[in-house]
PDB file of C-alpha atoms in Angstrom:
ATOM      1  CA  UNK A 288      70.045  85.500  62.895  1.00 38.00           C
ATOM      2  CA  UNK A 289      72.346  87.352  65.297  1.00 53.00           C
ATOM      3  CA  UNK A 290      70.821  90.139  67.960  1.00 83.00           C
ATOM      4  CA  UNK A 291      71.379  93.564  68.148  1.00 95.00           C
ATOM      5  CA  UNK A 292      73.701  94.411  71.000  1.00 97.00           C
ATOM      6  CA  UNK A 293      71.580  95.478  73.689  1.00 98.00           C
ATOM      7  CA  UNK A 294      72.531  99.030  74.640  1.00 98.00           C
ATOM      8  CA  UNK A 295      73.297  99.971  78.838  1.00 98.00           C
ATOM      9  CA  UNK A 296      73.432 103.497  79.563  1.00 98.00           C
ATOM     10  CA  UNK A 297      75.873 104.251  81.834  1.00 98.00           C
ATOM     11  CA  UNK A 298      74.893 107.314  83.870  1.00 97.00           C
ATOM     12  CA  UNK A 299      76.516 108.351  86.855  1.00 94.00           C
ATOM     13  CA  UNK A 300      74.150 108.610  89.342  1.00 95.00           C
ATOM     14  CA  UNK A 301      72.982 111.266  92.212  1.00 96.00           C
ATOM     15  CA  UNK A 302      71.477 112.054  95.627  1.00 95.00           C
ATOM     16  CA  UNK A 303      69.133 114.265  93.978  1.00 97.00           C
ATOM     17  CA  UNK A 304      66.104 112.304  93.322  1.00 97.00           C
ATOM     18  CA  UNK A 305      65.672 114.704  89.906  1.00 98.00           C
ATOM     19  CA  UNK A 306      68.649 112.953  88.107  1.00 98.00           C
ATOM     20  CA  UNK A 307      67.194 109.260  87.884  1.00 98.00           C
ATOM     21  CA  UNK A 308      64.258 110.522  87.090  1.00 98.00           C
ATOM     22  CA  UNK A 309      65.284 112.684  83.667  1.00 98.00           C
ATOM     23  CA  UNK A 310      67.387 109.959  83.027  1.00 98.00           C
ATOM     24  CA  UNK A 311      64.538 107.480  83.231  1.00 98.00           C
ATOM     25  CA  UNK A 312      62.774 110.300  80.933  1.00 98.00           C
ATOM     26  CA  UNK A 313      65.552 109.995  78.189  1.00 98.00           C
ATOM     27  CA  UNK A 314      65.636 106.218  77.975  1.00 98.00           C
ATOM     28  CA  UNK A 315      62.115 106.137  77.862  1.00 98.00           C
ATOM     29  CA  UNK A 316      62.215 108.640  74.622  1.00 98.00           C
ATOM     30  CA  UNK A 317      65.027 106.387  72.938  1.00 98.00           C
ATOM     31  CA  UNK A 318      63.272 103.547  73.328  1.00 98.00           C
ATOM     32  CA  UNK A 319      59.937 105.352  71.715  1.00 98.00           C
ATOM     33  CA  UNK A 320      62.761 106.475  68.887  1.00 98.00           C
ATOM     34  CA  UNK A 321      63.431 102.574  68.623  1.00 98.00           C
ATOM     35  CA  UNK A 322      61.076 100.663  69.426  1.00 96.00           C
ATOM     36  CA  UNK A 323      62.594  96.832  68.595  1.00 95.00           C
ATOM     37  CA  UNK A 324      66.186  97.999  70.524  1.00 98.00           C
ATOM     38  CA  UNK A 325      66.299  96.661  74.418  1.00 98.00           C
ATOM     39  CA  UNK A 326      67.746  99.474  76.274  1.00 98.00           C
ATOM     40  CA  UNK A 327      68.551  99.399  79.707  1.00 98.00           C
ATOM     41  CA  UNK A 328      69.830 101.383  82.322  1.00 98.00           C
ATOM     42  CA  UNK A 329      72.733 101.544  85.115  1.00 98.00           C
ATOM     43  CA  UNK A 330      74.125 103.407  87.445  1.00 98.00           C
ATOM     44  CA  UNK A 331      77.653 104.464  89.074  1.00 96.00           C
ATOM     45  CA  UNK A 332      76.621 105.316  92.145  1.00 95.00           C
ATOM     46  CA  UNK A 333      73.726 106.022  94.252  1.00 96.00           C
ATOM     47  CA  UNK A 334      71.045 104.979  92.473  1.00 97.00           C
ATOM     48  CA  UNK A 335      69.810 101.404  91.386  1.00 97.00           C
ATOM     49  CA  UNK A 336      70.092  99.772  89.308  1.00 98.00           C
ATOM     50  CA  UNK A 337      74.228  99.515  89.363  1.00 98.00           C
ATOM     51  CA  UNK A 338      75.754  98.596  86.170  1.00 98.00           C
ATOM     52  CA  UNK A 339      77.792  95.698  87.695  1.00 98.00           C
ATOM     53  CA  UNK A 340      74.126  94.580  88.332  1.00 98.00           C
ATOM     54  CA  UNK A 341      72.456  95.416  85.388  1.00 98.00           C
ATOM     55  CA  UNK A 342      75.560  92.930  83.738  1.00 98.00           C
ATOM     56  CA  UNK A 343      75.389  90.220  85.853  1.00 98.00           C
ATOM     57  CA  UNK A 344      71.559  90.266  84.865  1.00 98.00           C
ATOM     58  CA  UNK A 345      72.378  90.094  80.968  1.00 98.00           C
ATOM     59  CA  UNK A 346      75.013  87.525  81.140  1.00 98.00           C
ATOM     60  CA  UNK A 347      72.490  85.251  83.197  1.00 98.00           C
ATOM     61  CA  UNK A 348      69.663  85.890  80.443  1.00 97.00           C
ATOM     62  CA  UNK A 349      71.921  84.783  77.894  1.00 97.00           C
ATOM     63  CA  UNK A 350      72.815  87.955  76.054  1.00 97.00           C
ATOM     64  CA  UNK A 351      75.857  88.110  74.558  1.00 96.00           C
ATOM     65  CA  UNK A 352      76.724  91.919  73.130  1.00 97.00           C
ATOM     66  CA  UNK A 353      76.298  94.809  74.779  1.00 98.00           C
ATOM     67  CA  UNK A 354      77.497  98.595  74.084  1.00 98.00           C
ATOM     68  CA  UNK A 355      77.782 100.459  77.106  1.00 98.00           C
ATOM     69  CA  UNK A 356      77.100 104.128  76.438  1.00 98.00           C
ATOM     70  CA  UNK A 357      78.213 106.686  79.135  1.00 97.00           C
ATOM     71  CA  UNK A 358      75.622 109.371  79.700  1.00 97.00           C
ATOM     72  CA  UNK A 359      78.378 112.138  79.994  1.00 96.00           C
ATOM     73  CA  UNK A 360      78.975 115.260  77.660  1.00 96.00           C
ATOM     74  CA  UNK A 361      82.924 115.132  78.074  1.00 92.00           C
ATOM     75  CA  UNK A 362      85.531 112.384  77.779  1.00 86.00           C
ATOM     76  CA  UNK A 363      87.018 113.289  81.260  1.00 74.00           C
ATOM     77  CA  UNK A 364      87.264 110.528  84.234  1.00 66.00           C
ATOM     78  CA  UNK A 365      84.650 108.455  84.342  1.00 66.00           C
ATOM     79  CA  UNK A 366      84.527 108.075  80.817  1.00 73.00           C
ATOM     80  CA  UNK A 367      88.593 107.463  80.935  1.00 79.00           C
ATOM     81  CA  UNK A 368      88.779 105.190  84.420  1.00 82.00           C
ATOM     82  CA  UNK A 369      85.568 104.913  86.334  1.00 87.00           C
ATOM     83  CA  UNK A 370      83.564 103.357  83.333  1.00 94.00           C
ATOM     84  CA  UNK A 371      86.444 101.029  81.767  1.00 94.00           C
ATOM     85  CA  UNK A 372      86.701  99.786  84.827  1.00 94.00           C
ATOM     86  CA  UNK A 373      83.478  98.479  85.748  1.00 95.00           C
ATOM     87  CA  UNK A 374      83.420  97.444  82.512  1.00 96.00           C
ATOM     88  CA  UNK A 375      86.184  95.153  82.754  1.00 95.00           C
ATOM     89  CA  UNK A 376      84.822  93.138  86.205  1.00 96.00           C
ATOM     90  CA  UNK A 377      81.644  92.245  83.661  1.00 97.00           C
ATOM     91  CA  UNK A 378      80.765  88.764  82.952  1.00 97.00           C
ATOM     92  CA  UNK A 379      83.102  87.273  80.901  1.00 96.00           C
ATOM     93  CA  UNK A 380      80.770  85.757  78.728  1.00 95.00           C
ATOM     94  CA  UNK A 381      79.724  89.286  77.624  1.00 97.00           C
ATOM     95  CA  UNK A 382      81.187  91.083  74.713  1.00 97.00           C
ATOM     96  CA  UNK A 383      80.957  94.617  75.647  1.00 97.00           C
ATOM     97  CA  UNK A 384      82.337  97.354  73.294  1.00 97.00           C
ATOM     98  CA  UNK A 385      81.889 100.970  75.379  1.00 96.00           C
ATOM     99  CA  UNK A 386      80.509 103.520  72.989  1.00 97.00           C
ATOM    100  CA  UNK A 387      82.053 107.146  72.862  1.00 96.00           C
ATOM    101  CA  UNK A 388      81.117 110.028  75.124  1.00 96.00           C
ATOM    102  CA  UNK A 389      77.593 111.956  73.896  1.00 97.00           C
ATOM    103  CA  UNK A 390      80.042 115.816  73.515  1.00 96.00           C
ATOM    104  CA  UNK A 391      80.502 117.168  70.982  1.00 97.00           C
ATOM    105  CA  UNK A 392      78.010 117.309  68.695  1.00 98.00           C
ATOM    106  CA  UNK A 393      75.729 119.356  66.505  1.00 98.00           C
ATOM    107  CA  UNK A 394      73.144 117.807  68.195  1.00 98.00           C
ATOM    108  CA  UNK A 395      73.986 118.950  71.790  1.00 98.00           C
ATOM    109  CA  UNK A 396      74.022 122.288  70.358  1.00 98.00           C
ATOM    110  CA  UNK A 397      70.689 122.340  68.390  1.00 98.00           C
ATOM    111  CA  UNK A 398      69.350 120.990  72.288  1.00 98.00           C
ATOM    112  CA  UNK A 399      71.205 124.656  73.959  1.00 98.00           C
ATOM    113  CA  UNK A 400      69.122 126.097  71.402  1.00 98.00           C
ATOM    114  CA  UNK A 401      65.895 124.291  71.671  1.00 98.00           C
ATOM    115  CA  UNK A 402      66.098 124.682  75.609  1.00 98.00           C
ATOM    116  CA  UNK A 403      67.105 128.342  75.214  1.00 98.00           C
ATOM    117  CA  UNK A 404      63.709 128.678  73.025  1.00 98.00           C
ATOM    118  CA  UNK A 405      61.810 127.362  75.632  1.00 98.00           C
ATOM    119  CA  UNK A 406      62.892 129.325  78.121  1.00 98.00           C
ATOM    120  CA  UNK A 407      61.349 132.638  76.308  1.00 98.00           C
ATOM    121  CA  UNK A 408      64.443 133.871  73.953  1.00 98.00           C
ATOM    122  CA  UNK A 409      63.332 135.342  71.068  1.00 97.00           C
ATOM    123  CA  UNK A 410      64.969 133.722  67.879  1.00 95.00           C
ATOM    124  CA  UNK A 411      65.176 137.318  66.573  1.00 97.00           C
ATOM    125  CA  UNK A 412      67.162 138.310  69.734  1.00 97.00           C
ATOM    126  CA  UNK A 413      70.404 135.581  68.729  1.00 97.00           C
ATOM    127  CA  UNK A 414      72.662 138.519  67.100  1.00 98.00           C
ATOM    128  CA  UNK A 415      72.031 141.053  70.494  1.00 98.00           C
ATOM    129  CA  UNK A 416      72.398 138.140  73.472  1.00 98.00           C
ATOM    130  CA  UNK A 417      75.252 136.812  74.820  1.00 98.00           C
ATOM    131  CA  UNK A 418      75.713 133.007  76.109  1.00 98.00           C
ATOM    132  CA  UNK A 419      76.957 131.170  78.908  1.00 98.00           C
ATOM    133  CA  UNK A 420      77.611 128.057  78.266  1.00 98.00           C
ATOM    134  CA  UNK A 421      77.567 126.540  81.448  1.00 98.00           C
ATOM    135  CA  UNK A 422      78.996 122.725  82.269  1.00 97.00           C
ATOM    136  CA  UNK A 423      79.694 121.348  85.678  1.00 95.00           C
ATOM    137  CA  UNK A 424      83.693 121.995  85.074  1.00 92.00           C
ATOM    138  CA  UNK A 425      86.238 119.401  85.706  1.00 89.00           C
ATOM    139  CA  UNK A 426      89.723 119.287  86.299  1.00 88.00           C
ATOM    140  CA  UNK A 427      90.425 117.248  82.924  1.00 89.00           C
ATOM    141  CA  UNK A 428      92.186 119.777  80.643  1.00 91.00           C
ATOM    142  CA  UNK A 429      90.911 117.725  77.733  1.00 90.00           C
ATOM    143  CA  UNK A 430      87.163 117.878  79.038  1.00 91.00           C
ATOM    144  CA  UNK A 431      87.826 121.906  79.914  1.00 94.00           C
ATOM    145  CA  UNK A 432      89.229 122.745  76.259  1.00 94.00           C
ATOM    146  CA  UNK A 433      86.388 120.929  74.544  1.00 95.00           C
ATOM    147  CA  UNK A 434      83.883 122.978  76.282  1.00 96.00           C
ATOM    148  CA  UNK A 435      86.136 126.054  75.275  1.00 96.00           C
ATOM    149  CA  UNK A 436      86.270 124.563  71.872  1.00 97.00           C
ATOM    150  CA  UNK A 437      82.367 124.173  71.932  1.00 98.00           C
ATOM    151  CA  UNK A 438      81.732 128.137  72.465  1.00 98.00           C
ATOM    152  CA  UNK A 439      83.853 129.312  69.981  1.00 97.00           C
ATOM    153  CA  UNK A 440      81.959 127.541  67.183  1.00 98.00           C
ATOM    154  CA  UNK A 441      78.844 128.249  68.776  1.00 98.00           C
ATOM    155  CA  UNK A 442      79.210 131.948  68.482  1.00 97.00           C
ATOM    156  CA  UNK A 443      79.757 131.827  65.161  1.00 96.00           C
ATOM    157  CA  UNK A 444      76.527 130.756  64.586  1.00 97.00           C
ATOM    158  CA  UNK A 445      74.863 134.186  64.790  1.00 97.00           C
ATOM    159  CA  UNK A 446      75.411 135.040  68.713  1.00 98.00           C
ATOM    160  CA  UNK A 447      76.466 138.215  70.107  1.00 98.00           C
ATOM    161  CA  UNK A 448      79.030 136.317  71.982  1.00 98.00           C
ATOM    162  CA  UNK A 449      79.649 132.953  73.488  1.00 98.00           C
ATOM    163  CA  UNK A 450      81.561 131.989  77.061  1.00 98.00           C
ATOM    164  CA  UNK A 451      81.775 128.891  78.853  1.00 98.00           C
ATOM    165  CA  UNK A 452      81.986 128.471  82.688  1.00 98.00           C
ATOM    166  CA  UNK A 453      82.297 125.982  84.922  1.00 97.00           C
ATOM    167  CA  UNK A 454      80.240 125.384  88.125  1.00 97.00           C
ATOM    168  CA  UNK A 455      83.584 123.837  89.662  1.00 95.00           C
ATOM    169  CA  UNK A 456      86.802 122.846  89.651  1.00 89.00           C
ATOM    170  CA  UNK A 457      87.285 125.656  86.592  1.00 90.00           C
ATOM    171  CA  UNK A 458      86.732 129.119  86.188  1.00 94.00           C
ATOM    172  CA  UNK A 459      84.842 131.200  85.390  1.00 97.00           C
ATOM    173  CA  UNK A 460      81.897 130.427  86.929  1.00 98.00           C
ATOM    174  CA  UNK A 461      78.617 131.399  85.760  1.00 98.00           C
ATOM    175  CA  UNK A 462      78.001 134.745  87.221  1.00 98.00           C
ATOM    176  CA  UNK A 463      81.285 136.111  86.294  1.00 98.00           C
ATOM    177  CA  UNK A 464      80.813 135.112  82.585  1.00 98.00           C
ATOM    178  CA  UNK A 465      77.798 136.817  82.878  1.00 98.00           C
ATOM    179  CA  UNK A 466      79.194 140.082  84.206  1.00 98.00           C
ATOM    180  CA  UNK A 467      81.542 139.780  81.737  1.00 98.00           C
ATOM    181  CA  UNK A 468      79.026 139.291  78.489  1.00 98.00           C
ATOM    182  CA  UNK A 469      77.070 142.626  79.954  1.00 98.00           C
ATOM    183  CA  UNK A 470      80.462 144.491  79.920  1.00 98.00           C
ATOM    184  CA  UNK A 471      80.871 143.362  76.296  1.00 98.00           C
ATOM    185  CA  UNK A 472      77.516 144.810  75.375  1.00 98.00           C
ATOM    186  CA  UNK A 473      75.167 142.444  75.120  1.00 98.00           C
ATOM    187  CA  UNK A 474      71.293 143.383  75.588  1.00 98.00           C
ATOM    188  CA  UNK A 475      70.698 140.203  76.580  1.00 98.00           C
ATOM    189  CA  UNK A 476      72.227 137.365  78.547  1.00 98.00           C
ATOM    190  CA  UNK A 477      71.447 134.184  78.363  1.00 98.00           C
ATOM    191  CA  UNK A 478      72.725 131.180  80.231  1.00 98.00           C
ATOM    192  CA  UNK A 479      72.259 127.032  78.779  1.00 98.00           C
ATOM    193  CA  UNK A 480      73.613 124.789  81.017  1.00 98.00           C
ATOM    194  CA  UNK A 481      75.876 122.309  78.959  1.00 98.00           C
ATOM    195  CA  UNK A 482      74.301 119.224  81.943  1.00 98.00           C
ATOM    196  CA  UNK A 483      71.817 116.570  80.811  1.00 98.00           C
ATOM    197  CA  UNK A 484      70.100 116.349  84.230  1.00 97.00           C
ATOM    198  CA  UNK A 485      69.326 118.460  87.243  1.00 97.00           C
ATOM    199  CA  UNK A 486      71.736 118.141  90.638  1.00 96.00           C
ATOM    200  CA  UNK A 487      74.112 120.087  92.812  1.00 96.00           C
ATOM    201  CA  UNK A 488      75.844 121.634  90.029  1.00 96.00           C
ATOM    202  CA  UNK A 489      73.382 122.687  87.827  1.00 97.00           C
ATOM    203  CA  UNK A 490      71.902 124.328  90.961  1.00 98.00           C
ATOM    204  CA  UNK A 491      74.525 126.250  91.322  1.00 98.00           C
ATOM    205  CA  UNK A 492      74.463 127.473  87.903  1.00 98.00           C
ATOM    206  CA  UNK A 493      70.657 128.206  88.293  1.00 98.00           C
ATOM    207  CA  UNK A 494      72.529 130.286  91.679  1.00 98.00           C
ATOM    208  CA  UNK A 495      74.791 131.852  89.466  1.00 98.00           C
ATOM    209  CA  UNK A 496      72.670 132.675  86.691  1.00 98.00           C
ATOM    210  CA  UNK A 497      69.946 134.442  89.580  1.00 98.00           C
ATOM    211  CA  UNK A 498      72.929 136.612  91.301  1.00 98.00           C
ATOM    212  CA  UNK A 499      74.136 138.085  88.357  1.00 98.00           C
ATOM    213  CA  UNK A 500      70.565 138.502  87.286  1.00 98.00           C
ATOM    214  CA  UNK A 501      70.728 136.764  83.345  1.00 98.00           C
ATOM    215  CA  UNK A 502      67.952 137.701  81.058  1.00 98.00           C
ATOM    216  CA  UNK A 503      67.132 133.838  80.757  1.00 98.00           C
ATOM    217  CA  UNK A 504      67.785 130.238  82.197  1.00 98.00           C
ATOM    218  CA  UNK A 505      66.698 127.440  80.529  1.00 98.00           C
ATOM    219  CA  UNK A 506      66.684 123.976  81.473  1.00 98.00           C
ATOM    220  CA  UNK A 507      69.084 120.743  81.467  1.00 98.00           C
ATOM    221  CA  UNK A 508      69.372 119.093  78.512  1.00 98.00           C
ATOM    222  CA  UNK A 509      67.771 116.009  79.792  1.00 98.00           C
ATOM    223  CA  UNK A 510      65.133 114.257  77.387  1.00 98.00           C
ATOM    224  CA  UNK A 511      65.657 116.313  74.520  1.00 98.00           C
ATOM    225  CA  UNK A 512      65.313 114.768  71.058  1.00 98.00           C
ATOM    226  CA  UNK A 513      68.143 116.009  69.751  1.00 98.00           C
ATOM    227  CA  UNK A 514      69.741 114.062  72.531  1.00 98.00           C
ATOM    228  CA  UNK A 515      67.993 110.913  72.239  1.00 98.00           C
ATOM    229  CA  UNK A 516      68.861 110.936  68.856  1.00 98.00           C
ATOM    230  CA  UNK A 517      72.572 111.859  69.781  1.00 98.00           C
ATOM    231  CA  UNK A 518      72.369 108.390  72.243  1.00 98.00           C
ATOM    232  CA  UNK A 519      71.199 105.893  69.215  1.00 98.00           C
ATOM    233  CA  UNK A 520      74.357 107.905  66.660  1.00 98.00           C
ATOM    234  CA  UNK A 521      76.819 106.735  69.469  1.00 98.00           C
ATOM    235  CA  UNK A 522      74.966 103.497  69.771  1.00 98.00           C
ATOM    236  CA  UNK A 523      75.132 102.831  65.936  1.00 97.00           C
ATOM    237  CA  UNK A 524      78.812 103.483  65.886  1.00 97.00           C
ATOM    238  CA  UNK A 525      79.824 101.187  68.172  1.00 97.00           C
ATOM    239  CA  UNK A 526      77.825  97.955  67.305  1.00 92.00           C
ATOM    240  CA  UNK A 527      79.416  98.442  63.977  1.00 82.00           C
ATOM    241  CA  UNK A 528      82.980  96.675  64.984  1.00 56.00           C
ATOM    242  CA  UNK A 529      80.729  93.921  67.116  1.00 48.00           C
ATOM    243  CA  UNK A 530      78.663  93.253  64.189  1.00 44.00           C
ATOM    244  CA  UNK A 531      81.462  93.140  62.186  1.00 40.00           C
ATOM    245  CA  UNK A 532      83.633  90.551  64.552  1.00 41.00           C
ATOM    246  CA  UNK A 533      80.338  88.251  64.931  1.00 39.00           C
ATOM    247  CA  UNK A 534      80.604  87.863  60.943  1.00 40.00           C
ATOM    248  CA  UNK A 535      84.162  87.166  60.954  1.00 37.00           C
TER     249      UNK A 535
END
């Protein structure tokens, strides 16, 4: 009886001593949501464990399959160099299939929601607030149009109106899509960062958010259900062709 591939979070890694920790927070509620699955956990940079590490480690055990999931919302470059390539300098005894990026999905936005909730908006308020959706930008024009892509169909889900911004290498940023959502006439303004863990950039959304005074922040996405959840979907979908080769 084969094993199910064990499954390595990729994330990237901060200074900020917040983002290992809500990742550690996240893995810890996926493996709750499934309990006989070994997950682990590596990093890009600046934390430890490193994922060259965390492979090395696996291979040694014995394991054989792995998915590697990257902890990102966008496919932009880490998903598309950083990660593939890390990937690649593995073991070679390890068959590793890297599952997709976590964005888009319904999921992500029933998390806005949930951390919007949280954060004191009124359900009743939806069709009278505007929201920025906030990501940490890139320069990918793939990554930016998805987010773009993300707030139109978001608004037509009962908002008054919907606007991304980026906290860099994009515009807007967040206080100018929130100047821009009061001109509109919104009562309300409400910015969800589109980030799954706290660091520089989400700070300077929170920054953002504060100058142009926003009626509510809420939090990161971090160890949301509907993101845990979202983590075992990608998960699923790639052990499918690995399960599928070891039966050939």
């Amino acid at each position: 009886m084969s094993q199910q591939p064990v499954l390595l979070v990729v994330a990237h890694g901060s200074r900020d001593p917040r983002h290992a920790a809500t990742v550690h927070a996240l893995v810890r509620r996926v493996r709750a949501m499934r309990p006989g699955l070994r997950v682990e956990t590596g990093f890009l940079d600046f934390n430890v464990p490193s994922v060259p590490g965390v492979l090395a480690s696996l291979a040694a055990e014995g394991v054989l399959d792995v998915v590697a999931l990257p902890l990102l919302l966008t496919r932009a470059f880490h998903a598309k160099s950083d990660i593939p390539s890390v990937l690649r300098e593995a073991p070679s005894r390890l068959r590793i299939r890297q599952a997709d990026v976590l964005g888009p999905s319904p999921l992500l936005t029933r998390a806005l929601e949930r951390r919007l909730q949280e954060a004191g908006l009124d359900p009743a308020d939806k069709s009278s607030t505007g929201v920025v959706l906030a990501s940490a930008g890139s320069s990918d024009p793939e990554a930016i149009a998805v987010i773009a892509a993300i707030a139109r169909e978001w608004r037509h889900t009962g908002w008054c109106a919907v606007r991304p911004a980026f906290a860099s290498a994009s515009l807007p940023r967040t206080e100018d899509a929130v100047r821009e959502l009061r001109e509109l006439g919104c009562a309300k303004v409400a910015v969800a960062p589109y980030v799954l863990a706290p660091g520089r950039l989400p700070d300077r959304i929170a920054r953002g958010a504060a100058e142009a005074k926003a009626d509510v922040l809420s939090d990161v996405l971090g160890p949301a259900p509907e993101v845990a959840r979202l983590l075992l979907e990608r998960y699923e979908a790639a052990r499918q062709p690995v399960l599928t080769a070891l039966g050939a």
